[in-house]
């Protein structure tokens, strides 16, 4: 956790966001990164996402189920989703969502949006061409040599 916090501090000094994380496997840090949203002009470049990408490249897998993530703040919904997709086994975090909100990071807004029905969300989310889109899913379903994830 101290390394995640150190990476967060370093990020602030470089002009990035105040977040850092590390992925650990068998007691060793395999990847570590910080938030680079403003540095990379990439809204998905959160510390956890950057770290997961590094860990997957280094370990040569998309399945990090034998890993733990340490992050300087409770993960936002996007990062939490990435952690679940990576199948990371445990999450340790420092700051809580309220701490992030107190410094104007709106993670709570996204959590609140997810609880609303689709038609009540701030950003309209509208189904379109489902029958055509289902064709791709049927192709996937029939594919015998696919890698399931």
JSON list of C-alpha atoms in Angstrom, two decimals:
[
{"chain": "A", "resi": 1, "resn": "UNK", "atom": "CA", "xyz": [0.00, 0.00, 0.00]},
{"chain": "A", "resi": 2, "resn": "UNK", "atom": "CA", "xyz": [2.84, 2.35, 0.73]},
{"chain": "A", "resi": 3, "resn": "UNK", "atom": "CA", "xyz": [4.11, 1.91, -2.84]},
{"chain": "A", "resi": 4, "resn": "UNK", "atom": "CA", "xyz": [0.65, 2.77, -4.21]},
{"chain": "A", "resi": 5, "resn": "UNK", "atom": "CA", "xyz": [0.62, 5.89, -2.05]},
{"chain": "A", "resi": 6, "resn": "UNK", "atom": "CA", "xyz": [4.15, 6.78, -3.14]},
{"chain": "A", "resi": 7, "resn": "UNK", "atom": "CA", "xyz": [3.09, 6.47, -6.79]},
{"chain": "A", "resi": 8, "resn": "UNK", "atom": "CA", "xyz": [0.09, 8.71, -6.09]},
{"chain": "A", "resi": 9, "resn": "UNK", "atom": "CA", "xyz": [2.33, 11.35, -4.50]},
{"chain": "A", "resi": 10, "resn": "UNK", "atom": "CA", "xyz": [4.75, 11.15, -7.42]},
{"chain": "A", "resi": 11, "resn": "UNK", "atom": "CA", "xyz": [1.85, 11.55, -9.83]},
{"chain": "A", "resi": 12, "resn": "UNK", "atom": "CA", "xyz": [0.73, 14.78, -8.17]},
{"chain": "A", "resi": 13, "resn": "UNK", "atom": "CA", "xyz": [4.28, 16.13, -8.45]},
{"chain": "A", "resi": 14, "resn": "UNK", "atom": "CA", "xyz": [4.33, 15.28, -12.20]},
{"chain": "A", "resi": 15, "resn": "UNK", "atom": "CA", "xyz": [0.96, 16.91, -12.84]},
{"chain": "A", "resi": 16, "resn": "UNK", "atom": "CA", "xyz": [-1.15, 13.74, -12.81]},
{"chain": "A", "resi": 17, "resn": "UNK", "atom": "CA", "xyz": [-4.07, 12.79, -10.60]},
{"chain": "A", "resi": 18, "resn": "UNK", "atom": "CA", "xyz": [-3.60, 11.86, -6.92]},
{"chain": "A", "resi": 19, "resn": "UNK", "atom": "CA", "xyz": [-4.01, 8.10, -7.34]},
{"chain": "A", "resi": 20, "resn": "UNK", "atom": "CA", "xyz": [-1.62, 5.16, -7.43]},
{"chain": "A", "resi": 21, "resn": "UNK", "atom": "CA", "xyz": [-1.85, 1.39, -7.42]},
{"chain": "A", "resi": 22, "resn": "UNK", "atom": "CA", "xyz": [0.18, -1.79, -7.54]},
{"chain": "A", "resi": 23, "resn": "UNK", "atom": "CA", "xyz": [-0.61, -5.38, -8.47]},
{"chain": "A", "resi": 24, "resn": "UNK", "atom": "CA", "xyz": [1.06, -8.04, -6.33]},
{"chain": "A", "resi": 25, "resn": "UNK", "atom": "CA", "xyz": [1.55, -11.72, -7.10]},
{"chain": "A", "resi": 26, "resn": "UNK", "atom": "CA", "xyz": [3.17, -14.15, -4.69]},
{"chain": "A", "resi": 27, "resn": "UNK", "atom": "CA", "xyz": [4.24, -11.29, -2.43]},
{"chain": "A", "resi": 28, "resn": "UNK", "atom": "CA", "xyz": [6.05, -9.40, -5.22]},
{"chain": "A", "resi": 29, "resn": "UNK", "atom": "CA", "xyz": [4.96, -6.23, -7.01]},
{"chain": "A", "resi": 30, "resn": "UNK", "atom": "CA", "xyz": [4.51, -7.11, -10.67]},
{"chain": "A", "resi": 31, "resn": "UNK", "atom": "CA", "xyz": [3.16, -3.72, -11.80]},
{"chain": "A", "resi": 32, "resn": "UNK", "atom": "CA", "xyz": [2.59, -0.25, -10.47]},
{"chain": "A", "resi": 33, "resn": "UNK", "atom": "CA", "xyz": [1.26, 2.94, -11.94]},
{"chain": "A", "resi": 34, "resn": "UNK", "atom": "CA", "xyz": [-0.53, 6.16, -11.22]},
{"chain": "A", "resi": 35, "resn": "UNK", "atom": "CA", "xyz": [-3.33, 8.20, -12.68]},
{"chain": "A", "resi": 36, "resn": "UNK", "atom": "CA", "xyz": [-2.32, 9.79, -16.00]},
{"chain": "A", "resi": 37, "resn": "UNK", "atom": "CA", "xyz": [-5.69, 11.09, -17.24]},
{"chain": "A", "resi": 38, "resn": "UNK", "atom": "CA", "xyz": [-4.49, 14.66, -17.75]},
{"chain": "A", "resi": 39, "resn": "UNK", "atom": "CA", "xyz": [-0.97, 13.71, -18.79]},
{"chain": "A", "resi": 40, "resn": "UNK", "atom": "CA", "xyz": [-2.20, 11.30, -21.50]},
{"chain": "A", "resi": 41, "resn": "UNK", "atom": "CA", "xyz": [-5.49, 13.06, -22.32]},
{"chain": "A", "resi": 42, "resn": "UNK", "atom": "CA", "xyz": [-7.14, 9.70, -21.67]},
{"chain": "A", "resi": 43, "resn": "UNK", "atom": "CA", "xyz": [-10.14, 9.56, -19.31]},
{"chain": "A", "resi": 44, "resn": "UNK", "atom": "CA", "xyz": [-9.59, 5.82, -18.83]},
{"chain": "A", "resi": 45, "resn": "UNK", "atom": "CA", "xyz": [-5.98, 6.23, -17.64]},
{"chain": "A", "resi": 46, "resn": "UNK", "atom": "CA", "xyz": [-6.80, 5.73, -13.97]},
{"chain": "A", "resi": 47, "resn": "UNK", "atom": "CA", "xyz": [-4.12, 4.20, -11.77]},
{"chain": "A", "resi": 48, "resn": "UNK", "atom": "CA", "xyz": [-5.87, 0.84, -11.46]},
{"chain": "A", "resi": 49, "resn": "UNK", "atom": "CA", "xyz": [-6.51, 0.52, -15.20]},
{"chain": "A", "resi": 50, "resn": "UNK", "atom": "CA", "xyz": [-2.92, 1.50, -16.03]},
{"chain": "A", "resi": 51, "resn": "UNK", "atom": "CA", "xyz": [-1.61, -0.98, -13.46]},
{"chain": "A", "resi": 52, "resn": "UNK", "atom": "CA", "xyz": [-3.84, -3.83, -14.66]},
{"chain": "A", "resi": 53, "resn": "UNK", "atom": "CA", "xyz": [-2.68, -3.25, -18.24]},
{"chain": "A", "resi": 54, "resn": "UNK", "atom": "CA", "xyz": [0.97, -3.36, -17.13]},
{"chain": "A", "resi": 55, "resn": "UNK", "atom": "CA", "xyz": [0.45, -6.50, -15.04]},
{"chain": "A", "resi": 56, "resn": "UNK", "atom": "CA", "xyz": [-1.34, -8.32, -17.87]},
{"chain": "A", "resi": 57, "resn": "UNK", "atom": "CA", "xyz": [1.42, -7.45, -20.35]},
{"chain": "A", "resi": 58, "resn": "UNK", "atom": "CA", "xyz": [4.15, -8.50, -17.92]},
{"chain": "A", "resi": 59, "resn": "UNK", "atom": "CA", "xyz": [2.45, -11.77, -16.91]},
{"chain": "A", "resi": 60, "resn": "UNK", "atom": "CA", "xyz": [1.17, -12.53, -20.41]},
{"chain": "A", "resi": 61, "resn": "UNK", "atom": "CA", "xyz": [-2.42, -13.10, -19.31]},
{"chain": "A", "resi": 62, "resn": "UNK", "atom": "CA", "xyz": [-5.74, -11.34, -18.89]},
{"chain": "A", "resi": 63, "resn": "UNK", "atom": "CA", "xyz": [-6.53, -13.43, -15.81]},
{"chain": "A", "resi": 64, "resn": "UNK", "atom": "CA", "xyz": [-5.04, -11.93, -12.65]},
{"chain": "A", "resi": 65, "resn": "UNK", "atom": "CA", "xyz": [-7.00, -14.16, -10.27]},
{"chain": "A", "resi": 66, "resn": "UNK", "atom": "CA", "xyz": [-3.83, -15.05, -8.39]},
{"chain": "A", "resi": 67, "resn": "UNK", "atom": "CA", "xyz": [-3.05, -11.37, -7.78]},
{"chain": "A", "resi": 68, "resn": "UNK", "atom": "CA", "xyz": [-3.99, -8.65, -5.30]},
{"chain": "A", "resi": 69, "resn": "UNK", "atom": "CA", "xyz": [-4.37, -4.95, -6.06]},
{"chain": "A", "resi": 70, "resn": "UNK", "atom": "CA", "xyz": [-3.44, -2.19, -3.65]},
{"chain": "A", "resi": 71, "resn": "UNK", "atom": "CA", "xyz": [-4.82, 1.21, -4.57]},
{"chain": "A", "resi": 72, "resn": "UNK", "atom": "CA", "xyz": [-4.45, 4.55, -2.84]},
{"chain": "A", "resi": 73, "resn": "UNK", "atom": "CA", "xyz": [-8.21, 5.17, -3.04]},
{"chain": "A", "resi": 74, "resn": "UNK", "atom": "CA", "xyz": [-11.38, 3.09, -3.14]},
{"chain": "A", "resi": 75, "resn": "UNK", "atom": "CA", "xyz": [-11.80, 2.25, -6.83]},
{"chain": "A", "resi": 76, "resn": "UNK", "atom": "CA", "xyz": [-14.25, 4.20, -8.96]},
{"chain": "A", "resi": 77, "resn": "UNK", "atom": "CA", "xyz": [-16.90, 2.20, -10.86]},
{"chain": "A", "resi": 78, "resn": "UNK", "atom": "CA", "xyz": [-14.76, 1.97, -14.01]},
{"chain": "A", "resi": 79, "resn": "UNK", "atom": "CA", "xyz": [-11.74, 0.71, -12.11]},
{"chain": "A", "resi": 80, "resn": "UNK", "atom": "CA", "xyz": [-13.84, -1.65, -10.04]},
{"chain": "A", "resi": 81, "resn": "UNK", "atom": "CA", "xyz": [-15.21, -3.06, -13.29]},
{"chain": "A", "resi": 82, "resn": "UNK", "atom": "CA", "xyz": [-11.67, -3.50, -14.65]},
{"chain": "A", "resi": 83, "resn": "UNK", "atom": "CA", "xyz": [-10.61, -5.23, -11.43]},
{"chain": "A", "resi": 84, "resn": "UNK", "atom": "CA", "xyz": [-13.52, -7.64, -11.71]},
{"chain": "A", "resi": 85, "resn": "UNK", "atom": "CA", "xyz": [-12.84, -8.29, -15.42]},
{"chain": "A", "resi": 86, "resn": "UNK", "atom": "CA", "xyz": [-9.21, -9.04, -14.53]},
{"chain": "A", "resi": 87, "resn": "UNK", "atom": "CA", "xyz": [-10.49, -11.42, -11.83]},
{"chain": "A", "resi": 88, "resn": "UNK", "atom": "CA", "xyz": [-8.16, -9.93, -9.23]},
{"chain": "A", "resi": 89, "resn": "UNK", "atom": "CA", "xyz": [-8.70, -11.82, -5.99]},
{"chain": "A", "resi": 90, "resn": "UNK", "atom": "CA", "xyz": [-8.46, -9.02, -3.39]},
{"chain": "A", "resi": 91, "resn": "UNK", "atom": "CA", "xyz": [-8.57, -5.25, -3.24]},
{"chain": "A", "resi": 92, "resn": "UNK", "atom": "CA", "xyz": [-6.92, -3.15, -0.57]},
{"chain": "A", "resi": 93, "resn": "UNK", "atom": "CA", "xyz": [-7.47, 0.62, -0.65]},
{"chain": "A", "resi": 94, "resn": "UNK", "atom": "CA", "xyz": [-6.45, 3.73, 1.28]},
{"chain": "A", "resi": 95, "resn": "UNK", "atom": "CA", "xyz": [-8.75, 6.74, 0.84]},
{"chain": "A", "resi": 96, "resn": "UNK", "atom": "CA", "xyz": [-12.51, 6.23, 0.68]},
{"chain": "A", "resi": 97, "resn": "UNK", "atom": "CA", "xyz": [-14.99, 7.58, -1.91]},
{"chain": "A", "resi": 98, "resn": "UNK", "atom": "CA", "xyz": [-15.93, 10.45, 0.41]},
{"chain": "A", "resi": 99, "resn": "UNK", "atom": "CA", "xyz": [-12.29, 11.53, 0.54]},
{"chain": "A", "resi": 100, "resn": "UNK", "atom": "CA", "xyz": [-12.22, 11.66, -3.27]},
{"chain": "A", "resi": 101, "resn": "UNK", "atom": "CA", "xyz": [-15.49, 13.60, -3.35]},
{"chain": "A", "resi": 102, "resn": "UNK", "atom": "CA", "xyz": [-14.05, 16.09, -0.86]},
{"chain": "A", "resi": 103, "resn": "UNK", "atom": "CA", "xyz": [-11.31, 17.00, -3.36]},
{"chain": "A", "resi": 104, "resn": "UNK", "atom": "CA", "xyz": [-13.78, 17.24, -6.28]},
{"chain": "A", "resi": 105, "resn": "UNK", "atom": "CA", "xyz": [-13.49, 13.74, -7.77]},
{"chain": "A", "resi": 106, "resn": "UNK", "atom": "CA", "xyz": [-17.07, 12.74, -8.62]},
{"chain": "A", "resi": 107, "resn": "UNK", "atom": "CA", "xyz": [-16.96, 8.97, -8.23]},
{"chain": "A", "resi": 108, "resn": "UNK", "atom": "CA", "xyz": [-20.15, 9.10, -6.16]},
{"chain": "A", "resi": 109, "resn": "UNK", "atom": "CA", "xyz": [-22.00, 10.67, -9.09]},
{"chain": "A", "resi": 110, "resn": "UNK", "atom": "CA", "xyz": [-21.27, 7.61, -11.23]},
{"chain": "A", "resi": 111, "resn": "UNK", "atom": "CA", "xyz": [-22.32, 5.20, -8.48]},
{"chain": "A", "resi": 112, "resn": "UNK", "atom": "CA", "xyz": [-25.58, 7.17, -8.18]},
{"chain": "A", "resi": 113, "resn": "UNK", "atom": "CA", "xyz": [-26.12, 7.09, -11.95]},
{"chain": "A", "resi": 114, "resn": "UNK", "atom": "CA", "xyz": [-25.75, 3.31, -12.02]},
{"chain": "A", "resi": 115, "resn": "UNK", "atom": "CA", "xyz": [-28.58, 2.99, -9.51]},
{"chain": "A", "resi": 116, "resn": "UNK", "atom": "CA", "xyz": [-30.98, 4.98, -11.72]},
{"chain": "A", "resi": 117, "resn": "UNK", "atom": "CA", "xyz": [-33.15, 3.33, -14.38]},
{"chain": "A", "resi": 118, "resn": "UNK", "atom": "CA", "xyz": [-31.73, 3.76, -17.90]},
{"chain": "A", "resi": 119, "resn": "UNK", "atom": "CA", "xyz": [-34.38, 6.32, -18.85]},
{"chain": "A", "resi": 120, "resn": "UNK", "atom": "CA", "xyz": [-33.55, 8.51, -15.82]},
{"chain": "A", "resi": 121, "resn": "UNK", "atom": "CA", "xyz": [-29.80, 8.77, -16.33]},
{"chain": "A", "resi": 122, "resn": "UNK", "atom": "CA", "xyz": [-28.05, 12.06, -17.08]},
{"chain": "A", "resi": 123, "resn": "UNK", "atom": "CA", "xyz": [-26.51, 10.71, -20.29]},
{"chain": "A", "resi": 124, "resn": "UNK", "atom": "CA", "xyz": [-29.18, 9.11, -22.48]},
{"chain": "A", "resi": 125, "resn": "UNK", "atom": "CA", "xyz": [-28.57, 5.41, -23.07]},
{"chain": "A", "resi": 126, "resn": "UNK", "atom": "CA", "xyz": [-30.69, 4.19, -25.97]},
{"chain": "A", "resi": 127, "resn": "UNK", "atom": "CA", "xyz": [-30.93, 0.71, -27.50]},
{"chain": "A", "resi": 128, "resn": "UNK", "atom": "CA", "xyz": [-30.45, 0.60, -31.28]},
{"chain": "A", "resi": 129, "resn": "UNK", "atom": "CA", "xyz": [-30.26, -2.18, -33.92]},
{"chain": "A", "resi": 130, "resn": "UNK", "atom": "CA", "xyz": [-30.28, -5.03, -31.40]},
{"chain": "A", "resi": 131, "resn": "UNK", "atom": "CA", "xyz": [-31.24, -7.67, -33.95]},
{"chain": "A", "resi": 132, "resn": "UNK", "atom": "CA", "xyz": [-28.30, -6.74, -36.16]},
{"chain": "A", "resi": 133, "resn": "UNK", "atom": "CA", "xyz": [-25.95, -6.61, -33.18]},
{"chain": "A", "resi": 134, "resn": "UNK", "atom": "CA", "xyz": [-27.08, -10.07, -32.02]},
{"chain": "A", "resi": 135, "resn": "UNK", "atom": "CA", "xyz": [-25.59, -11.53, -35.20]},
{"chain": "A", "resi": 136, "resn": "UNK", "atom": "CA", "xyz": [-22.10, -10.92, -33.81]},
{"chain": "A", "resi": 137, "resn": "UNK", "atom": "CA", "xyz": [-22.99, -12.67, -30.56]},
{"chain": "A", "resi": 138, "resn": "UNK", "atom": "CA", "xyz": [-24.27, -15.66, -32.49]},
{"chain": "A", "resi": 139, "resn": "UNK", "atom": "CA", "xyz": [-20.99, -15.79, -34.44]},
{"chain": "A", "resi": 140, "resn": "UNK", "atom": "CA", "xyz": [-19.10, -15.77, -31.14]},
{"chain": "A", "resi": 141, "resn": "UNK", "atom": "CA", "xyz": [-21.33, -18.45, -29.67]},
{"chain": "A", "resi": 142, "resn": "UNK", "atom": "CA", "xyz": [-20.70, -20.77, -32.65]},
{"chain": "A", "resi": 143, "resn": "UNK", "atom": "CA", "xyz": [-16.93, -20.14, -32.80]},
{"chain": "A", "resi": 144, "resn": "UNK", "atom": "CA", "xyz": [-15.20, -23.30, -31.61]},
{"chain": "A", "resi": 145, "resn": "UNK", "atom": "CA", "xyz": [-11.67, -21.92, -31.15]},
{"chain": "A", "resi": 146, "resn": "UNK", "atom": "CA", "xyz": [-12.58, -18.85, -29.07]},
{"chain": "A", "resi": 147, "resn": "UNK", "atom": "CA", "xyz": [-10.83, -17.88, -25.87]},
{"chain": "A", "resi": 148, "resn": "UNK", "atom": "CA", "xyz": [-13.53, -17.49, -23.24]},
{"chain": "A", "resi": 149, "resn": "UNK", "atom": "CA", "xyz": [-13.02, -14.75, -20.69]}
]
